[in-house]
Amino acid sequence: MKLSDIGEFGLIDRIAALFHQSRPGCIEGIGDDCAVLEMKDGLTALLVTTDLLIDPIHFIRDKTPPRLLGRKALAVNLSDIAAMGGSPWGFFLSIAVPASINLEYIDAFMLGLHDRATEFNAVLLGGDTTRSAEHFAINITILGTSQLTQIKRRIGAKPGDVIQVSGPIGSSSAGLKMLLESKNPGVFEPLLMAHLDPYPRIATGQALARIDSVSAMIDISDGLLQDLGHICTRSGVGADIAFEAIPRDSLIDACARWCDESMESWILSGGEDYELLWTVSADAADRALDVARASGANRAVSIGTITAQPGIRVNRDGNPLDTGRMGWDHFRYT
Ligand code: ADP
Ligand code: MG
């Protein structure tokens, strides 16, 4: 059997099965956006998460402005803190760099990191630096905090809960397509920027964390269906989604036609939008939207309902949509 037969999540499951043990104080280990550790005061949670970005899998060095790469490297980690409703505290930065790289590139990358670190109040705590043979690789481990009682996890969604998202989905995939094909984005520049410079929804995550009726939350890094699927699997539920309710950038339809791509697949299975997706009991759904919008996610909307029946069904104008390939898996789709 090959790795591509079981995919990224099959591999993670195998690793998790081997390192099965836990210990007191570990509220959440493998399986959520962050690990959650209970602090000695019994009130505070320490959130920890790590992400690896490698050229040319996650970015293409000569197509990615280094300052934006630095901003994105921290943003994708901040987004996992946002998904738990936490506040960033500090981070470790490890880089593997080819010796031939221009110092200007590294300096600009660091400035980008510094932008997002300052904006979100995360201090650099340490890291590691090594030479790589050819490719630039970046690993960030970020720490955050939250009140234990306010943490939002992937587990917790209940049948009847409303599914909501914080903003437009699919834009990043459109931007990636233009980047890969070296298309001049022209009027579609905002879609390219959605891919290059995603915004971590820290304030929205924190605001939603204060609402008890918000039952589960995740950030959309691997695609809407994939990430909603994580909530459904962990919560033992399913979902009905109304495709037309999913917010999308007003440019995306025209961009998909221009690129000869499927706008539906960008929205349902494209990744890297870093919007939040959460579930909330029906009686608190309007309040959750108000709170999310007031926190800056002004296009937050409801897109569907959690069901007892497993699986995710997407309807468009009342008809079922064939969802086919769902989300991003590092080893299955090359
Ligand atoms: P995210 O997209 O939020 O970063 P992932 O889907 O990448 O999360 O990972 C799912 C879970 O699996 C997370 O809890 C992550 O910490 C864990 N995980 C991923 N890769 C490994 C690994 N190699 N060893 C242990 N845990 C892992
Ligand atoms: Mg995540």
Short mmCIF file of C-alpha atoms and ligand atoms in Angstrom, two decimals:
data_model
loop_
_atom_site.label_atom_id
_atom_site.label_comp_id
_atom_site.label_asym_id
_atom_site.label_seq_id
_atom_site.Cartn_x
_atom_site.Cartn_y
_atom_site.Cartn_z
CA MET A 1 0.00 0.00 0.00
CA LYS A 2 1.18 3.50 -0.77
CA LEU A 3 0.75 6.68 1.20
CA SER A 4 -1.44 8.03 -1.59
CA ASP A 5 -3.90 5.18 -0.90
CA ILE A 6 -4.61 6.36 2.65
CA GLY A 7 -4.04 10.09 2.18
CA GLU A 8 -2.97 12.78 4.62
CA PHE A 9 -5.69 12.08 7.15
CA GLY A 10 -5.20 8.32 6.94
CA LEU A 11 -1.55 8.90 7.83
CA ILE A 12 -2.44 11.21 10.72
CA ASP A 13 -4.84 8.53 12.02
CA ARG A 14 -2.06 5.91 11.90
CA ILE A 15 0.28 8.21 13.82
CA ALA A 16 -2.43 9.03 16.36
CA ALA A 17 -3.20 5.32 16.87
CA LEU A 18 0.46 4.57 17.69
CA PHE A 19 0.91 7.53 20.07
CA HIS A 20 -2.43 6.85 21.63
CA GLN A 21 -1.62 7.84 25.22
CA SER A 22 -2.65 11.08 26.89
CA ARG A 23 -1.89 12.56 30.30
CA PRO A 24 -3.71 14.68 32.88
CA GLY A 25 -4.01 18.29 31.78
CA CYS A 26 -4.14 17.42 28.09
CA ILE A 27 -7.66 18.43 27.09
CA GLU A 28 -7.03 18.00 23.38
CA GLY A 29 -4.10 16.39 21.59
CA ILE A 30 -4.08 15.28 17.96
CA GLY A 31 -7.30 16.05 16.15
CA ASP A 32 -8.18 19.70 16.57
CA ASP A 33 -6.83 23.01 15.27
CA CYS A 34 -4.68 23.36 18.40
CA ALA A 35 -3.62 21.11 21.23
CA VAL A 36 -5.24 22.34 24.46
CA LEU A 37 -3.38 22.09 27.77
CA GLU A 38 -4.97 22.98 31.10
CA MET A 39 -2.85 25.36 33.18
CA LYS A 40 -2.30 24.88 36.92
CA ASP A 41 -4.81 27.61 37.83
CA GLY A 42 -7.56 25.39 36.41
CA LEU A 43 -8.97 28.40 34.51
CA THR A 44 -6.55 29.02 31.67
CA ALA A 45 -5.86 26.91 28.61
CA LEU A 46 -2.60 26.97 26.68
CA LEU A 47 -3.17 26.47 22.95
CA VAL A 48 -0.34 25.12 20.79
CA THR A 49 -0.25 24.46 17.07
CA THR A 50 2.35 24.06 14.34
CA ASP A 51 2.38 24.35 10.54
CA LEU A 52 5.00 23.58 7.95
CA LEU A 53 5.26 25.51 4.65
CA ILE A 54 7.57 24.17 1.96
CA ASP A 55 8.56 25.51 -1.45
CA PRO A 56 7.10 24.48 -3.94
CA ILE A 57 4.21 22.64 -2.19
CA HIS A 58 2.72 25.52 -0.18
CA PHE A 59 4.25 28.41 -2.08
CA ILE A 60 6.45 28.96 -5.10
CA ARG A 61 9.41 31.04 -4.06
CA ASP A 62 9.91 33.05 -7.21
CA LYS A 63 6.17 33.72 -7.57
CA THR A 64 5.56 34.82 -3.99
CA PRO A 65 6.56 38.28 -2.77
CA PRO A 66 8.63 37.53 0.34
CA ARG A 67 6.94 40.08 2.59
CA LEU A 68 3.57 38.51 1.83
CA LEU A 69 5.03 35.04 2.40
CA GLY A 70 6.13 36.14 5.87
CA ARG A 71 2.70 37.59 6.62
CA LYS A 72 0.99 34.40 5.42
CA ALA A 73 3.34 32.06 7.32
CA LEU A 74 2.23 33.60 10.59
CA ALA A 75 -1.38 34.15 9.49
CA VAL A 76 -2.01 30.44 8.87
CA ASN A 77 -0.86 29.64 12.39
CA LEU A 78 -2.80 32.54 13.90
CA SER A 79 -5.86 31.18 12.12
CA ASP A 80 -5.65 27.93 14.12
CA ILE A 81 -5.58 29.97 17.35
CA ALA A 82 -8.62 31.88 16.03
CA ALA A 83 -10.41 28.58 15.36
CA MET A 84 -10.26 27.72 19.08
CA GLY A 85 -11.32 31.25 20.11
CA GLY A 86 -7.91 32.01 21.61
CA SER A 87 -5.49 34.94 21.91
CA PRO A 88 -2.01 34.68 20.37
CA TRP A 89 0.88 34.77 22.85
CA GLY A 90 4.14 33.88 21.13
CA PHE A 91 5.72 31.73 18.44
CA PHE A 92 8.81 29.76 17.45
CA LEU A 93 10.22 30.13 13.94
CA SER A 94 12.28 27.40 12.28
CA ILE A 95 13.63 27.87 8.78
CA ALA A 96 15.64 25.74 6.37
CA VAL A 97 17.23 28.03 3.79
CA PRO A 98 19.37 27.37 0.71
CA ALA A 99 22.71 29.20 1.08
CA SER A 100 22.24 30.85 -2.31
CA ILE A 101 19.09 32.74 -1.29
CA ASN A 102 19.26 36.53 -1.49
CA LEU A 103 19.46 38.21 1.89
CA GLU A 104 16.94 40.78 0.64
CA TYR A 105 14.42 37.93 0.27
CA ILE A 106 14.97 36.75 3.83
CA ASP A 107 14.85 40.30 5.20
CA ALA A 108 11.56 41.00 3.44
CA PHE A 109 10.15 37.65 4.65
CA MET A 110 11.07 38.58 8.24
CA LEU A 111 9.43 42.00 7.86
CA GLY A 112 6.22 40.26 6.76
CA LEU A 113 6.32 38.00 9.80
CA HIS A 114 7.02 41.04 11.95
CA ASP A 115 3.95 42.83 10.48
CA ARG A 116 1.57 40.09 11.56
CA ALA A 117 3.39 39.43 14.88
CA THR A 118 3.02 43.09 15.84
CA GLU A 119 -0.56 43.33 14.66
CA PHE A 120 -1.64 40.26 16.64
CA ASN A 121 0.62 40.73 19.65
CA ALA A 122 2.63 37.51 19.26
CA VAL A 123 6.26 37.58 20.46
CA LEU A 124 9.02 35.56 18.82
CA LEU A 125 10.26 33.11 21.46
CA GLY A 126 12.94 31.18 19.54
CA GLY A 127 13.33 28.74 16.70
CA ASP A 128 15.93 26.96 14.63
CA THR A 129 17.90 27.86 11.52
CA THR A 130 19.47 25.39 9.15
CA ARG A 131 20.73 25.12 5.60
CA SER A 132 18.65 23.25 3.05
CA ALA A 133 19.92 21.77 -0.19
CA GLU A 134 17.49 23.56 -2.45
CA HIS A 135 14.11 24.53 -1.04
CA PHE A 136 13.01 27.14 1.48
CA ALA A 137 10.99 25.58 4.32
CA ILE A 138 9.26 27.38 7.17
CA ASN A 139 7.89 25.86 10.35
CA ILE A 140 6.06 27.97 12.90
CA THR A 141 4.81 26.75 16.25
CA ILE A 142 2.45 29.22 17.86
CA LEU A 143 1.20 29.45 21.43
CA GLY A 144 -2.02 31.09 22.51
CA THR A 145 -4.21 31.31 25.56
CA SER A 146 -7.90 31.15 26.33
CA GLN A 147 -10.24 30.63 29.22
CA LEU A 148 -10.77 26.89 29.58
CA THR A 149 -14.54 27.26 29.62
CA GLN A 150 -14.56 29.27 26.37
CA ILE A 151 -12.57 27.00 24.08
CA LYS A 152 -14.33 25.99 20.87
CA ARG A 153 -13.42 22.61 19.42
CA ARG A 154 -14.32 20.51 16.39
CA ILE A 155 -16.38 18.27 18.66
CA GLY A 156 -19.67 19.65 19.95
CA ALA A 157 -21.92 20.27 16.91
CA LYS A 158 -25.48 18.99 17.45
CA PRO A 159 -28.34 18.17 15.07
CA GLY A 160 -30.38 21.32 14.46
CA ASP A 161 -27.40 23.66 14.96
CA VAL A 162 -26.96 26.32 12.30
CA ILE A 163 -23.70 26.35 10.30
CA GLN A 164 -22.16 29.78 9.76
CA VAL A 165 -19.02 31.12 8.07
CA SER A 166 -17.13 34.37 8.60
CA GLY A 167 -16.66 35.45 4.99
CA PRO A 168 -16.18 34.66 1.29
CA ILE A 169 -14.99 31.17 0.36
CA GLY A 170 -13.11 30.13 -2.78
CA SER A 171 -11.22 33.38 -3.42
CA SER A 172 -7.86 31.90 -2.45
CA SER A 173 -8.21 29.06 -4.97
CA ALA A 174 -8.97 31.57 -7.71
CA GLY A 175 -5.85 33.52 -6.73
CA LEU A 176 -3.75 30.36 -6.68
CA LYS A 177 -4.92 29.41 -10.17
CA MET A 178 -3.87 32.79 -11.55
CA LEU A 179 -0.53 32.57 -9.74
CA LEU A 180 0.25 29.08 -11.03
CA GLU A 181 -0.62 30.05 -14.58
CA SER A 182 1.25 33.37 -14.30
CA LYS A 183 -1.87 35.18 -15.46
CA ASN A 184 -1.89 38.94 -15.07
CA PRO A 185 -4.76 39.25 -12.54
CA GLY A 186 -5.95 42.69 -13.69
CA VAL A 187 -9.40 43.30 -12.17
CA PHE A 188 -9.12 39.98 -10.31
CA GLU A 189 -6.26 41.29 -8.14
CA PRO A 190 -8.38 41.04 -4.91
CA LEU A 191 -8.65 37.26 -5.48
CA LEU A 192 -4.89 36.98 -5.89
CA MET A 193 -4.44 38.95 -2.68
CA ALA A 194 -6.87 36.63 -0.87
CA HIS A 195 -4.44 33.84 -1.67
CA LEU A 196 -1.23 35.72 -0.93
CA ASP A 197 -2.28 37.66 2.16
CA PRO A 198 -5.03 35.87 4.14
CA TYR A 199 -6.38 37.52 7.27
CA PRO A 200 -6.61 35.45 10.45
CA ARG A 201 -9.99 35.94 12.14
CA ILE A 202 -8.67 36.31 15.69
CA ALA A 203 -11.20 38.92 16.84
CA THR A 204 -14.11 36.92 15.41
CA GLY A 205 -12.92 33.69 17.03
CA GLN A 206 -12.61 35.44 20.40
CA ALA A 207 -16.04 37.06 20.10
CA LEU A 208 -17.71 33.75 19.19
CA ALA A 209 -15.88 31.96 22.01
CA ARG A 210 -17.84 34.10 24.48
CA ILE A 211 -21.16 32.70 23.19
CA ASP A 212 -21.92 29.42 24.99
CA SER A 213 -24.33 28.33 22.26
CA VAL A 214 -21.53 28.25 19.67
CA SER A 215 -21.00 24.50 19.76
CA ALA A 216 -18.00 23.87 17.46
CA MET A 217 -15.55 25.84 15.34
CA ILE A 218 -12.78 25.29 12.77
CA ASP A 219 -10.82 27.41 10.30
CA ILE A 220 -11.17 26.67 6.60
CA SER A 221 -7.66 25.76 5.53
CA ASP A 222 -8.26 22.57 3.53
CA GLY A 223 -11.59 23.41 1.87
CA LEU A 224 -15.13 24.01 3.11
CA LEU A 225 -16.34 20.42 2.74
CA GLN A 226 -13.18 18.91 4.14
CA ASP A 227 -13.13 21.17 7.20
CA LEU A 228 -16.88 20.93 7.83
CA GLY A 229 -16.31 17.19 7.47
CA HIS A 230 -13.83 17.33 10.36
CA ILE A 231 -16.49 18.93 12.58
CA CYS A 232 -19.06 16.34 11.46
CA THR A 233 -16.76 13.36 12.03
CA ARG A 234 -15.62 14.51 15.44
CA SER A 235 -19.13 15.48 16.52
CA GLY A 236 -20.80 12.35 15.09
CA VAL A 237 -23.22 14.35 12.93
CA GLY A 238 -23.84 15.31 9.29
CA ALA A 239 -24.75 18.52 7.47
CA ASP A 240 -27.05 20.03 4.85
CA ILE A 241 -25.57 22.99 2.98
CA ALA A 242 -27.28 25.47 0.65
CA PHE A 243 -24.71 26.27 -2.02
CA GLU A 244 -26.22 29.63 -2.91
CA ALA A 245 -25.94 30.75 0.73
CA ILE A 246 -22.15 30.35 0.78
CA PRO A 247 -20.66 33.85 0.52
CA ARG A 248 -18.40 34.40 -2.46
CA ASP A 249 -16.49 37.31 -3.88
CA SER A 250 -18.41 39.15 -6.59
CA LEU A 251 -15.45 38.59 -8.95
CA ILE A 252 -15.25 34.82 -8.62
CA ASP A 253 -17.81 33.80 -11.27
CA ALA A 254 -16.14 35.90 -13.96
CA CYS A 255 -12.69 34.75 -12.85
CA ALA A 256 -13.71 31.07 -13.05
CA ARG A 257 -15.00 31.59 -16.60
CA TRP A 258 -11.77 33.39 -17.54
CA CYS A 259 -9.66 30.55 -16.07
CA ASP A 260 -11.98 27.86 -17.47
CA GLU A 261 -12.33 26.41 -13.98
CA SER A 262 -15.25 25.34 -11.80
CA MET A 263 -16.31 28.08 -9.40
CA GLU A 264 -18.25 25.41 -7.45
CA SER A 265 -15.13 23.37 -6.80
CA TRP A 266 -13.16 26.47 -5.76
CA ILE A 267 -15.87 27.24 -3.21
CA LEU A 268 -16.55 23.72 -1.92
CA SER A 269 -13.11 22.17 -2.01
CA GLY A 270 -10.55 24.92 -2.53
CA GLY A 271 -8.52 25.62 0.58
CA GLU A 272 -6.61 28.44 2.24
CA ASP A 273 -9.40 30.92 2.72
CA TYR A 274 -8.77 30.94 6.47
CA GLU A 275 -12.33 32.00 7.21
CA LEU A 276 -13.91 30.51 10.33
CA LEU A 277 -16.77 28.01 10.21
CA TRP A 278 -18.82 27.41 13.34
CA THR A 279 -22.05 25.80 14.50
CA VAL A 280 -24.52 27.44 16.85
CA SER A 281 -27.87 26.48 18.32
CA ALA A 282 -30.76 27.85 16.25
CA ASP A 283 -32.01 30.20 18.99
CA ALA A 284 -28.62 31.97 19.16
CA ALA A 285 -27.88 31.99 15.41
CA ASP A 286 -28.86 35.63 14.79
CA ARG A 287 -26.87 36.78 17.81
CA ALA A 288 -23.80 34.86 16.64
CA LEU A 289 -24.01 36.55 13.24
CA ASP A 290 -24.35 39.99 14.85
CA VAL A 291 -21.36 39.30 17.06
CA ALA A 292 -19.26 37.98 14.18
CA ARG A 293 -20.11 40.97 11.99
CA ALA A 294 -19.38 43.43 14.80
CA SER A 295 -15.96 41.79 15.21
CA GLY A 296 -15.05 42.59 11.59
CA ALA A 297 -16.45 39.58 9.72
CA ASN A 298 -19.06 41.73 8.01
CA ARG A 299 -20.01 39.07 5.44
CA ALA A 300 -20.68 36.36 8.05
CA VAL A 301 -23.77 34.31 7.12
CA SER A 302 -25.57 31.02 7.78
CA ILE A 303 -24.96 28.35 5.13
CA GLY A 304 -26.74 25.26 6.41
CA THR A 305 -27.81 23.00 9.25
CA ILE A 306 -26.27 20.15 11.22
CA THR A 307 -28.16 16.86 10.87
CA ALA A 308 -28.27 13.57 12.75
CA GLN A 309 -27.81 11.80 9.41
CA PRO A 310 -24.09 11.45 8.68
CA GLY A 311 -22.50 12.82 5.50
CA ILE A 312 -22.62 16.26 3.93
CA ARG A 313 -25.27 17.08 1.34
CA VAL A 314 -25.01 20.23 -0.74
CA ASN A 315 -28.13 21.57 -2.40
CA ARG A 316 -28.25 24.17 -5.11
CA ASP A 317 -31.64 25.71 -5.79
CA GLY A 318 -33.23 22.65 -4.21
CA ASN A 319 -31.28 20.07 -6.23
CA PRO A 320 -28.46 17.94 -4.84
CA LEU A 321 -25.00 18.94 -6.09
CA ASP A 322 -22.45 16.25 -6.80
CA THR A 323 -19.59 17.14 -4.49
CA GLY A 324 -17.04 14.66 -5.87
CA ARG A 325 -13.54 15.32 -4.60
CA MET A 326 -13.72 16.94 -1.19
CA GLY A 327 -11.02 19.27 0.07
CA TRP A 328 -7.31 19.19 -0.02
CA ASP A 329 -5.25 16.11 0.82
CA HIS A 330 -1.50 16.38 0.43
CA PHE A 331 -0.97 12.85 -0.80
CA ARG A 332 -4.05 12.10 -2.83
CA TYR A 333 -4.22 14.96 -5.28
CA THR A 334 -1.01 15.80 -7.03
P1 ADP B 1 -4.97 22.24 10.54
O1 ADP B 1 -5.43 22.19 9.10
O2 ADP B 1 -5.93 22.90 11.45
O3 ADP B 1 -3.55 22.76 10.69
P2 ADP B 1 -4.55 19.47 10.19
O4 ADP B 1 -5.74 19.02 9.43
O5 ADP B 1 -3.28 19.76 9.44
O6 ADP B 1 -4.94 20.74 11.04
O7 ADP B 1 -4.20 18.41 11.29
C1 ADP B 1 -5.22 17.72 11.98
C2 ADP B 1 -4.67 17.29 13.32
O8 ADP B 1 -3.63 16.32 13.13
C3 ADP B 1 -4.08 18.40 14.16
O9 ADP B 1 -4.47 18.19 15.51
C4 ADP B 1 -2.59 18.20 14.00
O10 ADP B 1 -1.88 18.65 15.14
C5 ADP B 1 -2.47 16.71 13.84
N1 ADP B 1 -1.28 16.29 13.05
C6 ADP B 1 -1.02 16.56 11.75
N2 ADP B 1 0.14 16.00 11.36
C7 ADP B 1 0.64 15.34 12.44
C8 ADP B 1 1.81 14.57 12.70
N3 ADP B 1 2.73 14.37 11.73
N4 ADP B 1 1.99 14.06 13.94
C9 ADP B 1 1.07 14.29 14.90
N5 ADP B 1 -0.05 15.01 14.73
C10 ADP B 1 -0.28 15.53 13.53
MG MG B 2 -7.05 24.60 11.31
#
